Tab-separated table of C-alpha atoms in Angstrom:
chain	number	residue	atom	x	y	z
S	1	UNK	CA	-0.089	0.148	-0.006
S	2	UNK	CA	1.247	3.382	-0.403
S	3	UNK	CA	0.249	6.867	0.662
S	4	UNK	CA	1.752	9.706	-1.387
S	5	UNK	CA	1.809	13.364	-0.731
S	6	UNK	CA	1.226	15.745	-3.516
S	7	UNK	CA	1.013	19.563	-2.363
S	8	UNK	CA	-0.952	21.766	-4.242
S	9	UNK	CA	-1.655	19.319	-7.152
S	10	UNK	CA	-5.071	19.459	-9.029
S	11	UNK	CA	-6.202	15.832	-8.800
S	12	UNK	CA	-8.792	15.639	-11.623
S	13	UNK	CA	-6.117	14.660	-14.053
S	14	UNK	CA	-5.501	11.452	-12.060
S	15	UNK	CA	-9.377	10.806	-11.581
S	16	UNK	CA	-10.304	11.851	-15.171
S	17	UNK	CA	-7.422	11.987	-17.443
S	18	UNK	CA	-4.924	14.970	-18.072
S	19	UNK	CA	-6.527	17.920	-19.048
S	20	UNK	CA	-4.854	20.606	-21.006
S	21	UNK	CA	-3.210	23.216	-19.081
S	22	UNK	CA	-4.020	21.691	-15.675
S	23	UNK	CA	-1.506	20.256	-13.198
S	24	UNK	CA	-0.418	16.796	-14.041
S	25	UNK	CA	-0.280	13.667	-12.423
S	26	UNK	CA	0.348	10.494	-14.362
S	27	UNK	CA	0.892	6.989	-13.100
S	28	UNK	CA	0.821	3.693	-14.915
S	29	UNK	CA	2.089	0.137	-14.423
S	30	UNK	CA	5.879	-0.066	-15.209
S	31	UNK	CA	6.909	-1.781	-18.238
S	32	UNK	CA	9.070	-4.887	-17.635
S	33	UNK	CA	12.931	-3.795	-16.563
S	34	UNK	CA	15.479	-4.967	-18.917
S	35	UNK	CA	18.802	-6.261	-17.216
S	36	UNK	CA	20.560	-3.908	-14.944
S	37	UNK	CA	17.209	-1.858	-14.013
S	38	UNK	CA	17.268	-0.380	-17.574
S	39	UNK	CA	13.923	0.685	-19.564
S	40	UNK	CA	13.773	1.567	-22.943
S	41	UNK	CA	12.788	5.277	-23.682
S	42	UNK	CA	11.777	6.746	-26.926
S	43	UNK	CA	10.758	10.339	-25.950
S	44	UNK	CA	11.190	13.095	-28.850
S	45	UNK	CA	11.680	16.749	-27.831
S	46	UNK	CA	8.514	18.360	-27.176
S	47	UNK	CA	6.494	20.494	-24.635
S	48	UNK	CA	7.824	19.250	-21.321
S	49	UNK	CA	4.208	18.474	-20.032
S	50	UNK	CA	3.682	16.065	-23.006
S	51	UNK	CA	7.381	14.787	-22.390
S	52	UNK	CA	6.437	14.118	-18.657
S	53	UNK	CA	3.245	12.473	-19.420
S	54	UNK	CA	5.249	10.141	-21.819
S	55	UNK	CA	7.884	9.359	-19.253
S	56	UNK	CA	5.168	8.315	-16.641
S	57	UNK	CA	3.604	5.984	-19.324
S	58	UNK	CA	7.042	4.103	-19.869
S	59	UNK	CA	8.507	4.421	-16.610
S	60	UNK	CA	5.324	3.757	-14.404
S	61	UNK	CA	6.266	6.443	-12.015
S	62	UNK	CA	4.064	9.365	-11.443
S	63	UNK	CA	5.150	12.614	-13.174
S	64	UNK	CA	4.215	15.497	-10.319
S	65	UNK	CA	4.418	19.184	-11.422
S	66	UNK	CA	2.493	22.294	-11.588
S	67	UNK	CA	1.139	23.753	-14.933
S	68	UNK	CA	2.832	27.131	-14.301
S	69	UNK	CA	6.208	25.446	-13.598
S	70	UNK	CA	6.392	23.618	-17.041
S	71	UNK	CA	4.431	26.327	-19.104
S	72	UNK	CA	6.751	27.201	-22.098
S	73	UNK	CA	9.559	24.951	-21.381
S	74	UNK	CA	10.560	22.080	-23.978
S	75	UNK	CA	12.260	18.875	-22.900
S	76	UNK	CA	15.205	17.189	-24.384
S	77	UNK	CA	15.097	13.900	-26.453
S	78	UNK	CA	15.597	10.796	-24.740
S	79	UNK	CA	15.848	7.708	-26.867
S	80	UNK	CA	17.742	4.650	-25.531
S	81	UNK	CA	17.990	2.266	-22.372
S	82	UNK	CA	18.101	4.034	-19.080
S	83	UNK	CA	17.206	3.935	-15.402
S	84	UNK	CA	14.161	5.743	-14.475
S	85	UNK	CA	16.463	8.360	-12.865
S	86	UNK	CA	18.671	8.754	-15.821
S	87	UNK	CA	16.104	9.226	-18.225
S	88	UNK	CA	14.192	11.752	-16.129
S	89	UNK	CA	17.502	13.666	-15.550
S	90	UNK	CA	18.214	13.504	-19.373
S	91	UNK	CA	14.592	14.703	-20.168
S	92	UNK	CA	15.000	17.820	-17.985
S	93	UNK	CA	18.487	18.909	-19.554
S	94	UNK	CA	18.360	22.523	-20.381
S	95	UNK	CA	14.858	23.272	-18.752
S	96	UNK	CA	16.035	24.783	-15.666
S	97	UNK	CA	14.133	22.447	-13.337
S	98	UNK	CA	15.450	19.592	-11.370
S	99	UNK	CA	13.804	16.452	-10.107
S	100	UNK	CA	14.123	15.280	-6.483
S	101	UNK	CA	12.316	12.781	-3.907
S	102	UNK	CA	10.664	14.450	-1.272
S	103	UNK	CA	10.808	12.978	2.317
S	104	UNK	CA	7.610	10.704	3.104
S	105	UNK	CA	6.942	10.080	-0.565
S	106	UNK	CA	6.720	6.514	-1.983
S	107	UNK	CA	9.716	5.326	-3.561
S	108	UNK	CA	10.390	6.426	-7.115
S	109	UNK	CA	7.987	9.365	-6.902
S	110	UNK	CA	9.868	12.660	-7.993
S	111	UNK	CA	8.846	16.213	-7.681
S	112	UNK	CA	9.921	19.185	-10.068
S	113	UNK	CA	11.539	22.309	-8.833
S	114	UNK	CA	13.423	25.221	-9.887
S	115	UNK	CA	17.240	24.134	-10.072
S	116	UNK	CA	19.268	25.730	-7.360
S	117	UNK	CA	22.795	26.874	-8.091
S	118	UNK	CA	23.835	26.233	-4.614
S	119	UNK	CA	22.181	26.160	-0.893
S	120	UNK	CA	19.288	24.411	0.146
S	121	UNK	CA	15.813	24.168	-1.757
S	122	UNK	CA	13.294	26.765	-0.431
S	123	UNK	CA	10.665	23.961	-0.441
S	124	UNK	CA	12.637	22.093	2.037
S	125	UNK	CA	10.526	22.940	4.963
S	126	UNK	CA	7.295	22.431	2.912
S	127	UNK	CA	8.488	18.838	1.986
S	128	UNK	CA	9.339	18.285	5.525
S	129	UNK	CA	5.828	19.463	6.600
S	130	UNK	CA	4.253	17.375	4.050
S	131	UNK	CA	6.047	14.315	5.358
S	132	UNK	CA	4.651	15.065	8.689
S	133	UNK	CA	1.086	15.416	7.593
S	134	UNK	CA	1.611	12.350	5.605
S	135	UNK	CA	2.626	10.255	8.737
S	136	UNK	CA	-0.220	11.647	10.762
S	137	UNK	CA	-2.899	10.986	8.198
S	138	UNK	CA	-1.419	7.321	7.681
S	139	UNK	CA	-1.548	6.794	11.442
S	140	UNK	CA	-5.248	8.147	11.698
S	141	UNK	CA	-6.104	5.695	8.719
S	142	UNK	CA	-4.591	3.013	10.197
S	143	UNK	CA	-6.095	3.281	13.519
S	144	UNK	CA	-9.801	2.946	12.275
S	145	UNK	CA	-10.264	-0.639	10.991
S	146	UNK	CA	-12.822	0.777	8.559
S	147	UNK	CA	-10.178	3.026	6.803
S	148	UNK	CA	-6.957	0.981	7.219
S	149	UNK	CA	-5.221	1.044	4.078
S	150	UNK	CA	-4.614	-2.148	2.031
S	151	UNK	CA	-7.474	-3.235	-0.227
S	152	UNK	CA	-8.801	-0.106	-1.790
S	153	UNK	CA	-7.710	3.252	-3.697
S	154	UNK	CA	-8.807	6.674	-2.921
S	155	UNK	CA	-7.709	10.114	-3.800
S	156	UNK	CA	-8.898	13.003	-1.485
S	157	UNK	CA	-8.077	16.681	-0.964
S	158	UNK	CA	-8.058	18.884	2.327
S	159	UNK	CA	-6.620	21.743	3.868
S	160	UNK	CA	-4.716	22.349	6.875
S	161	UNK	CA	-5.579	25.371	9.206
S	162	UNK	CA	-3.462	27.740	11.021
S	163	UNK	CA	-3.967	25.586	14.013
S	164	UNK	CA	-2.808	22.370	12.318
S	165	UNK	CA	-6.231	20.988	12.050
S	166	UNK	CA	-7.445	19.213	8.837
S	167	UNK	CA	-10.128	20.790	7.493
S	168	UNK	CA	-12.731	20.718	4.453
S	169	UNK	CA	-11.707	17.243	3.524
S	170	UNK	CA	-13.129	15.724	0.446
S	171	UNK	CA	-13.088	12.867	-1.594
S	172	UNK	CA	-11.903	13.144	-5.206
S	173	UNK	CA	-12.491	9.270	-6.015
S	174	UNK	CA	-14.485	6.928	-4.123
S	175	UNK	CA	-12.980	3.973	-2.246
S	176	UNK	CA	-15.770	1.893	-3.849
S	177	UNK	CA	-17.943	1.504	-0.725
S	178	UNK	CA	-20.309	4.306	0.447
S	179	UNK	CA	-19.717	3.382	4.126
S	180	UNK	CA	-15.918	3.489	3.952
S	181	UNK	CA	-16.099	6.806	1.894
S	182	UNK	CA	-18.125	8.279	5.225
S	183	UNK	CA	-15.389	6.970	7.625
S	184	UNK	CA	-12.638	8.231	5.652
S	185	UNK	CA	-13.908	11.709	5.784
S	186	UNK	CA	-14.744	11.312	9.405
S	187	UNK	CA	-11.306	10.161	10.233
S	188	UNK	CA	-9.531	12.908	7.878
S	189	UNK	CA	-11.328	15.802	9.792
S	190	UNK	CA	-10.174	14.596	13.286
S	191	UNK	CA	-6.507	14.565	12.319
S	192	UNK	CA	-4.439	17.375	14.069
S	193	UNK	CA	-0.965	18.034	13.076
S	194	UNK	CA	1.094	19.343	16.086
S	195	UNK	CA	2.769	22.197	13.959
S	196	UNK	CA	1.163	24.920	11.956
S	197	UNK	CA	1.529	25.017	8.094
S	198	UNK	CA	4.865	26.710	7.254
S	199	UNK	CA	4.748	29.949	5.139
S	200	UNK	CA	4.365	29.180	1.545
S	201	UNK	CA	2.861	25.955	1.692
S	202	UNK	CA	0.517	25.403	-1.316
S	203	UNK	CA	-2.858	24.151	-0.399
S	204	UNK	CA	-5.157	22.377	-0.746
S	205	UNK	CA	-3.099	19.097	-0.323
S	206	UNK	CA	-4.101	16.192	-2.342
S	207	UNK	CA	-3.269	12.695	-1.165
S	208	UNK	CA	-3.739	9.202	-2.918
S	209	UNK	CA	-3.932	5.978	-1.142
S	210	UNK	CA	-3.141	2.769	-3.138
S	211	UNK	CA	-3.657	-0.962	-2.583
S	212	UNK	CA	-1.044	-3.224	-1.142
S	213	UNK	CA	1.338	-3.922	-3.855
S	214	UNK	CA	1.120	-0.683	-5.672
S	215	UNK	CA	3.547	1.252	-3.827
S	216	UNK	CA	6.650	1.130	-1.298
S	217	UNK	CA	5.200	2.602	1.835
S	218	UNK	CA	5.181	0.344	4.957
S	219	UNK	CA	2.149	-1.662	6.277
S	220	UNK	CA	0.016	-0.066	8.941
S	221	UNK	CA	1.631	-2.076	11.646
S	222	UNK	CA	5.226	-0.940	11.005
S	223	UNK	CA	4.220	2.899	10.946
S	224	UNK	CA	5.046	5.333	8.492
S	225	UNK	CA	6.967	8.647	7.728
S	226	UNK	CA	7.916	11.102	10.392
S	227	UNK	CA	7.552	9.908	14.141
């Protein structure tokens, strides 16, 4: 199972298909890897958003980005056998963007950010807070037998207010059971984060819960994320 944190991303692309000009999230089953962990990529130079969608299709890893970040940028061509990380790095060459794994995210999930010449990323604080939010939401879901992840998939969105309380939670995709949907919303609206959101945190927050076997996060009984 997996619980992945996507800050400020519009989730309708995941639920209904990518829409032109909307922030993107694409994830598909990965193609079989060749020896050495390599995949065969054939991505021509093109608008960066389209290239990232194609990368997600080939790699089976979500491409997470905001539309304003990739608008007007074009990818480099990527053709040949690469690891996922090598291909993404080559794809972004010359775009002024970089890809990094944020704390608390499932393995293999990358977020795009402006490349920094030196020093820590200004997004570091929000990434740490996102990992904390993920851990608290995960613990809350696991604590209720009705919402414990493992057999269902769902996408939901919420805000964190100035006191650290989760507010205005709503489902973007159903879990497949009306009673579980209601329970999930009830659990989410009871979550409290011990710290207020940092300045600059983009809200609302959107999270996806995947069934067991479709992510790398630990099971409920092993804990997750920030302690």
